[in-house]
PDB file of C-alpha atoms and ligand atoms in Angstrom:
ATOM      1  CA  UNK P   1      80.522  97.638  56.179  1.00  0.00           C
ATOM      2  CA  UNK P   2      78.258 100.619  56.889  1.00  0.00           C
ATOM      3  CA  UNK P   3      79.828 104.084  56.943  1.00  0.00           C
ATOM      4  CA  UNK P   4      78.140 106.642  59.013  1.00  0.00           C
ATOM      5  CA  UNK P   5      79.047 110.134  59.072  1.00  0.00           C
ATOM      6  CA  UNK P   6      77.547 112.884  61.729  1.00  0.00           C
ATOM      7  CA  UNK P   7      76.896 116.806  61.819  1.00  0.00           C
ATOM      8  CA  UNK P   8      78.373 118.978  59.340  1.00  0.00           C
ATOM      9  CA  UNK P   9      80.320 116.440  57.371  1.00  0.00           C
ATOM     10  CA  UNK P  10      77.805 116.943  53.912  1.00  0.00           C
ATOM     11  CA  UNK P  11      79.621 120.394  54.058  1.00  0.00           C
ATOM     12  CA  UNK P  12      83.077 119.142  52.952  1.00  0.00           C
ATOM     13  CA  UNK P  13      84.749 120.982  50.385  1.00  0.00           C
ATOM     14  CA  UNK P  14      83.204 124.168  51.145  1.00  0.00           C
ATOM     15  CA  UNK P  15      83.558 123.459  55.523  1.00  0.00           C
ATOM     16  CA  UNK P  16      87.043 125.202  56.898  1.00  0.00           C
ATOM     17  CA  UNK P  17      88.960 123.730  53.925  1.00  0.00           C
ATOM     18  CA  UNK P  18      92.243 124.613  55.587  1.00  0.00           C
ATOM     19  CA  UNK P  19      91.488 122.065  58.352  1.00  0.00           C
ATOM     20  CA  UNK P  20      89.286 119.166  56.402  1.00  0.00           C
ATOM     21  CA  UNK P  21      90.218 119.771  53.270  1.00  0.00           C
ATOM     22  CA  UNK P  22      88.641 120.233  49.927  1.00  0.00           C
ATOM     23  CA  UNK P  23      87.648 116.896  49.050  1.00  0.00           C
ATOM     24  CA  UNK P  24      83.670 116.660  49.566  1.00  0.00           C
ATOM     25  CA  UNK P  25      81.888 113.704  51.072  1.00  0.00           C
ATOM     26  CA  UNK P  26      81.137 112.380  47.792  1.00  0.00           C
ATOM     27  CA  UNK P  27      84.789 111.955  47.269  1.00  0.00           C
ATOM     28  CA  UNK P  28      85.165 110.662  50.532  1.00  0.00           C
ATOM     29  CA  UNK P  29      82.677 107.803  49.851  1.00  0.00           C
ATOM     30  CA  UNK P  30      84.065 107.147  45.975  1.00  0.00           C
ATOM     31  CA  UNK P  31      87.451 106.812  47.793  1.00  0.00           C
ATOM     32  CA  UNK P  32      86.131 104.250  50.396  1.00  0.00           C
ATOM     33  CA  UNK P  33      83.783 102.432  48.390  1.00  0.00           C
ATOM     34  CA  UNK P  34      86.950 101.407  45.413  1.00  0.00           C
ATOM     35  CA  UNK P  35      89.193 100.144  48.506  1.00  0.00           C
ATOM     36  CA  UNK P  36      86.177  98.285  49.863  1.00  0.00           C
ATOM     37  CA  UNK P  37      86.112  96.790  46.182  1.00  0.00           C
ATOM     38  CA  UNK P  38      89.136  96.059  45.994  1.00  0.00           C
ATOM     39  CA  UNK P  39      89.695  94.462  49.510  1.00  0.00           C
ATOM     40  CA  UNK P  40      86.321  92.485  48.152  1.00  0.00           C
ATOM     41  CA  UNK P  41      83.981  94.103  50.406  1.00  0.00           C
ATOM     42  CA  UNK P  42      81.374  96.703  50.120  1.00  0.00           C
ATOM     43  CA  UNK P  43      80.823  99.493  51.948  1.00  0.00           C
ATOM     44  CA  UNK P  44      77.120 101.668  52.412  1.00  0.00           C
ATOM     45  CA  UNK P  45      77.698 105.246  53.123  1.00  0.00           C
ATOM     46  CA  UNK P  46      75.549 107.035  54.860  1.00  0.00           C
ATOM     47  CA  UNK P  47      75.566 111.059  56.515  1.00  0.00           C
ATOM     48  CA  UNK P  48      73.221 112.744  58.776  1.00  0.00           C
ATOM     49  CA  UNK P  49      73.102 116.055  60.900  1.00  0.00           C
ATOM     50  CA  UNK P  50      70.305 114.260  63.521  1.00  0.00           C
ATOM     51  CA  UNK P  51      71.837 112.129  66.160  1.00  0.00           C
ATOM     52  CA  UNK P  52      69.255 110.471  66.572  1.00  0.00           C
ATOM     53  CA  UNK P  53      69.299 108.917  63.166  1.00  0.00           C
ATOM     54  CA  UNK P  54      72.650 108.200  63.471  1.00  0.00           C
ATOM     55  CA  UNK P  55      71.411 106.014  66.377  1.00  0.00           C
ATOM     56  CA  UNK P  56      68.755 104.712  64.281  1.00  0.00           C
ATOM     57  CA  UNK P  57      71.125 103.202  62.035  1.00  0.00           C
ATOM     58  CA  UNK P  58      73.630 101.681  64.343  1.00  0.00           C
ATOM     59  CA  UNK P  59      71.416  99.555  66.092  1.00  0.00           C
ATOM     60  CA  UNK P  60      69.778  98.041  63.153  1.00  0.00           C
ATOM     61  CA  UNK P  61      72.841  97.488  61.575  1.00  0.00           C
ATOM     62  CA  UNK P  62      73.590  94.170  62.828  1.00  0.00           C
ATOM     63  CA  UNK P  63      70.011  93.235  61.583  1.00  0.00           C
ATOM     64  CA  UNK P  64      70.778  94.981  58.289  1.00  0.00           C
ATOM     65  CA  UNK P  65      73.316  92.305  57.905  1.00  0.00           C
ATOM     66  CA  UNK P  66      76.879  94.737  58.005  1.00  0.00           C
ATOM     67  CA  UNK P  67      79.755  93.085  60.014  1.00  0.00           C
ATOM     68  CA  UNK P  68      81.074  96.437  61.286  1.00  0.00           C
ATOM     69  CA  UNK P  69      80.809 100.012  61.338  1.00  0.00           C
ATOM     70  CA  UNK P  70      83.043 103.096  60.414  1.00  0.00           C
ATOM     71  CA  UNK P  71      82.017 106.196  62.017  1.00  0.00           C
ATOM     72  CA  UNK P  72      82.888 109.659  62.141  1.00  0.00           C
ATOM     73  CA  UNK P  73      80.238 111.337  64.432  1.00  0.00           C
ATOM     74  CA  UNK P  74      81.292 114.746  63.701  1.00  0.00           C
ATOM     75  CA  UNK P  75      81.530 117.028  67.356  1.00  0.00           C
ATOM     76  CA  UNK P  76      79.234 114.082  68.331  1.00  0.00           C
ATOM     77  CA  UNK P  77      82.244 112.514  69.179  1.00  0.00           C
ATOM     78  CA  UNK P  78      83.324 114.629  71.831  1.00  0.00           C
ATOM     79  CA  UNK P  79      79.590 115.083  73.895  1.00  0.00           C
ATOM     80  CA  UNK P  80      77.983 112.184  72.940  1.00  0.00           C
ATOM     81  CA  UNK P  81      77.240 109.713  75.537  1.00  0.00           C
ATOM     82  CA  UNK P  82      73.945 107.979  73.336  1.00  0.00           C
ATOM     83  CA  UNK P  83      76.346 107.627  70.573  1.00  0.00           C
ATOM     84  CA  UNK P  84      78.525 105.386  72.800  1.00  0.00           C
ATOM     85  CA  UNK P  85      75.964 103.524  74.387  1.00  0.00           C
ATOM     86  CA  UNK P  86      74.676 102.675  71.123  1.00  0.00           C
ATOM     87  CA  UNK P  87      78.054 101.574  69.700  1.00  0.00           C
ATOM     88  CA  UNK P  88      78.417  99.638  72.621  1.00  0.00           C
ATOM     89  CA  UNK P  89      75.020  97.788  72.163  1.00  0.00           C
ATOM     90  CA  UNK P  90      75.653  97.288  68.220  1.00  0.00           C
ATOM     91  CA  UNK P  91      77.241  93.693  68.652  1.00  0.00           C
ATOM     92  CA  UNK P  92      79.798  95.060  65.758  1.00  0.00           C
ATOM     93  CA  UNK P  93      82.997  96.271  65.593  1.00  0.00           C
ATOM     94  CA  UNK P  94      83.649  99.772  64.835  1.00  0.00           C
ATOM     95  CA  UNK P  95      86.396 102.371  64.183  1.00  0.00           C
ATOM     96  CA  UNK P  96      86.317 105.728  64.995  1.00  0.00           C
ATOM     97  CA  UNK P  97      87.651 108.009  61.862  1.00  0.00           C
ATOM     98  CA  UNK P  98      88.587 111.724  62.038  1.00  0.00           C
ATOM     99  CA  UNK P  99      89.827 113.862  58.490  1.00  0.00           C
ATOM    100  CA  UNK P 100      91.548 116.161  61.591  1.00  0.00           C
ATOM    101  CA  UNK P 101      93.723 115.685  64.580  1.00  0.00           C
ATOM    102  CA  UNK P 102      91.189 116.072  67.065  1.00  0.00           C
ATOM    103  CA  UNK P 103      93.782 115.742  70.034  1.00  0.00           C
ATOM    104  CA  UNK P 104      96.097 118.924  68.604  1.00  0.00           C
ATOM    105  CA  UNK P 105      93.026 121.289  68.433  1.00  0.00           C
ATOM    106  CA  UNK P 106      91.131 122.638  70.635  1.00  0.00           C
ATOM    107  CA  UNK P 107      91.103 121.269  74.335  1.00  0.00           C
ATOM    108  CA  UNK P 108      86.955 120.518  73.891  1.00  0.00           C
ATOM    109  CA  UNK P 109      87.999 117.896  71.074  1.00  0.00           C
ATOM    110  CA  UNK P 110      90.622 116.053  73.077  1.00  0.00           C
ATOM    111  CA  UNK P 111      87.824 114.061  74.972  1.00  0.00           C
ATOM    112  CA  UNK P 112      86.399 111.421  72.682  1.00  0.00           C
ATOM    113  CA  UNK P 113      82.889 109.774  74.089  1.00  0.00           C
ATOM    114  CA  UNK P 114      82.855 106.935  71.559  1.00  0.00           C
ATOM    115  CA  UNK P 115      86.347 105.491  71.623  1.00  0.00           C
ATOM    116  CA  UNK P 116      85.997 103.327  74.763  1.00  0.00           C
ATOM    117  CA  UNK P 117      83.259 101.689  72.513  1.00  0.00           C
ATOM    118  CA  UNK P 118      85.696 101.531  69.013  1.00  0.00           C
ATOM    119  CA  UNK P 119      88.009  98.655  68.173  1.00  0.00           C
ATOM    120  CA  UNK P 120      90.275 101.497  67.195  1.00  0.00           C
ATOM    121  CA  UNK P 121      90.850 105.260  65.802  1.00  0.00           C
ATOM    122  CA  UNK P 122      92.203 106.621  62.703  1.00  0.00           C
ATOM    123  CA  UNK P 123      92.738 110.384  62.702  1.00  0.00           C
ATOM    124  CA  UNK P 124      94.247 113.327  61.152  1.00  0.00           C
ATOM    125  CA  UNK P 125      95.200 112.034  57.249  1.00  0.00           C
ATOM    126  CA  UNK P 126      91.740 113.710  56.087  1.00  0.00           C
ATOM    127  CA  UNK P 127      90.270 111.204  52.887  1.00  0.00           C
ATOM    128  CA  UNK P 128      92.471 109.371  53.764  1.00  0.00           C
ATOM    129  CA  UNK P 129      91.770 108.379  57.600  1.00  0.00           C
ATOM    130  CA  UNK P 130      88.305 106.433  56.376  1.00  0.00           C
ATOM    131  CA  UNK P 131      90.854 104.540  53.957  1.00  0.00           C
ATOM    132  CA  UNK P 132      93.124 103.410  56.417  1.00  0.00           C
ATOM    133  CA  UNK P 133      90.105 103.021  59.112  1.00  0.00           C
ATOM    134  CA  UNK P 134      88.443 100.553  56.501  1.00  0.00           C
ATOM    135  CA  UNK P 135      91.225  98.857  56.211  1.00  0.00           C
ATOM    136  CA  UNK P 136      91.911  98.028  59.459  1.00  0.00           C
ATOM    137  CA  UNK P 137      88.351  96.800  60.268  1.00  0.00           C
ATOM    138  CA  UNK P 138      88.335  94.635  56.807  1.00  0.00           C
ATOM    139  CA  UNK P 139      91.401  93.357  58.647  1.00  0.00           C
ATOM    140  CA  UNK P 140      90.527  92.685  61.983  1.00  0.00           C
ATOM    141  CA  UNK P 141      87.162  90.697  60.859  1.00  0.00           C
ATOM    142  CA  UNK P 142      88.881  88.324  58.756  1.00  0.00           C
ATOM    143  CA  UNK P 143      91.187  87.742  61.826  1.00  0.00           C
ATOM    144  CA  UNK P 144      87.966  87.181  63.886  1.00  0.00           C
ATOM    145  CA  UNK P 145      86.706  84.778  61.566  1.00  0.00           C
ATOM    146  CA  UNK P 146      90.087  82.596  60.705  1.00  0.00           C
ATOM    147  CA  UNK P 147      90.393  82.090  64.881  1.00  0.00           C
ATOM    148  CA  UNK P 148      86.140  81.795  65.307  1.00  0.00           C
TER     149      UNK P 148
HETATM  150  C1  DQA K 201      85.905 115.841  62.955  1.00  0.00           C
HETATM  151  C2  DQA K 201      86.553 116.436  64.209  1.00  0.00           C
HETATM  152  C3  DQA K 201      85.482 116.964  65.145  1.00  0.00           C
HETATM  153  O1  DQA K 201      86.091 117.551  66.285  1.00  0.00           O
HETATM  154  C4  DQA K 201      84.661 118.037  64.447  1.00  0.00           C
HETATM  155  O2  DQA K 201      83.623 118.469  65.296  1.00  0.00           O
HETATM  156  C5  DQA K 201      84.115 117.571  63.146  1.00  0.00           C
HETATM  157  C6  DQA K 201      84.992 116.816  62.261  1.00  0.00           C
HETATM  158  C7  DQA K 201      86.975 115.400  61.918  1.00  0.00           C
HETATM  159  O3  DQA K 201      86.649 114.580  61.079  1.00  0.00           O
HETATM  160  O4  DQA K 201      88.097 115.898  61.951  1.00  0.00           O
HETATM  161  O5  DQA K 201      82.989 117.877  62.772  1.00  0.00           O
HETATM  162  O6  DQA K 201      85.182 114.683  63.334  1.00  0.00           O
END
């Protein structure tokens, strides 16, 4: 699995910890990485600020050789139309993971570009949310695969 993160997320633990929390992204990816283990899969986990890297990265990821992708792109998410079109074009499946409620903030976040182009969305548990967004992607590709 490849985890991608977008703008601002290195900053957890020191970012508005009353809304994401004070877990950093380092504890973020220790968190997902031991499920991934323990699910026996592995997880890469990657962060950047530049969209366009972030686009970089999905569309080689097929070629990279993950089977699907978790993402949260950050306020990406909510203006991000290349972000989409590149999920779209990844030929994986991805989820769409959130540490916050985007939908009972502000009206700008309730608009999400990317989730017409996610399997499905996991939001508002904070470290939590990639857990249970690994999860269900672990779980939806084996399904894939016993019906292929
Ligand atoms: C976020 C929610 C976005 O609206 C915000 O811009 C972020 C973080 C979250 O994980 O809750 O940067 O994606």
């Amino acid at each position: 699995m490849l985890l991608l993160s977008g703008p601002n997320l290195d900053r957890l633990g020191k970012r508005e910890p009353e809304i994401y929390g004070s877990a950093t992204l380092s504890d973020v990816h220790a968190l997902v990485v031991e499920i991934a283990k323990a699910l026996d899969a592995e997880v890469v986990c990657r962060q950047s600020n530049h969209e366009g890297l972030l686009i970089d990265w999905i569309n080689s990821a097929e070629d990279e050789g993950f089977d699907g992708i978790l993402i949260n792109p950050g306020a990406l998410t909510h203006t991000s139309f290349a972000l989409y079109d590149s999920l779209r074009g990844a030929g994986l499946p991805a989820i769409e993971v959130h540490l916050s409620n985007p939908d009972a903030r502000e009206p700008f976040r309730r608009r999400s570009r990317i989730a017409p182009a996610c399997l499905g969305r996991v939001a508002g548990f904070g470290a939590e949310s990639y857990a249970l967004g690994l999860r269900g992607l672990i779980v939806a590709l084996r399904a894939r695969r016993a019906t292929a």
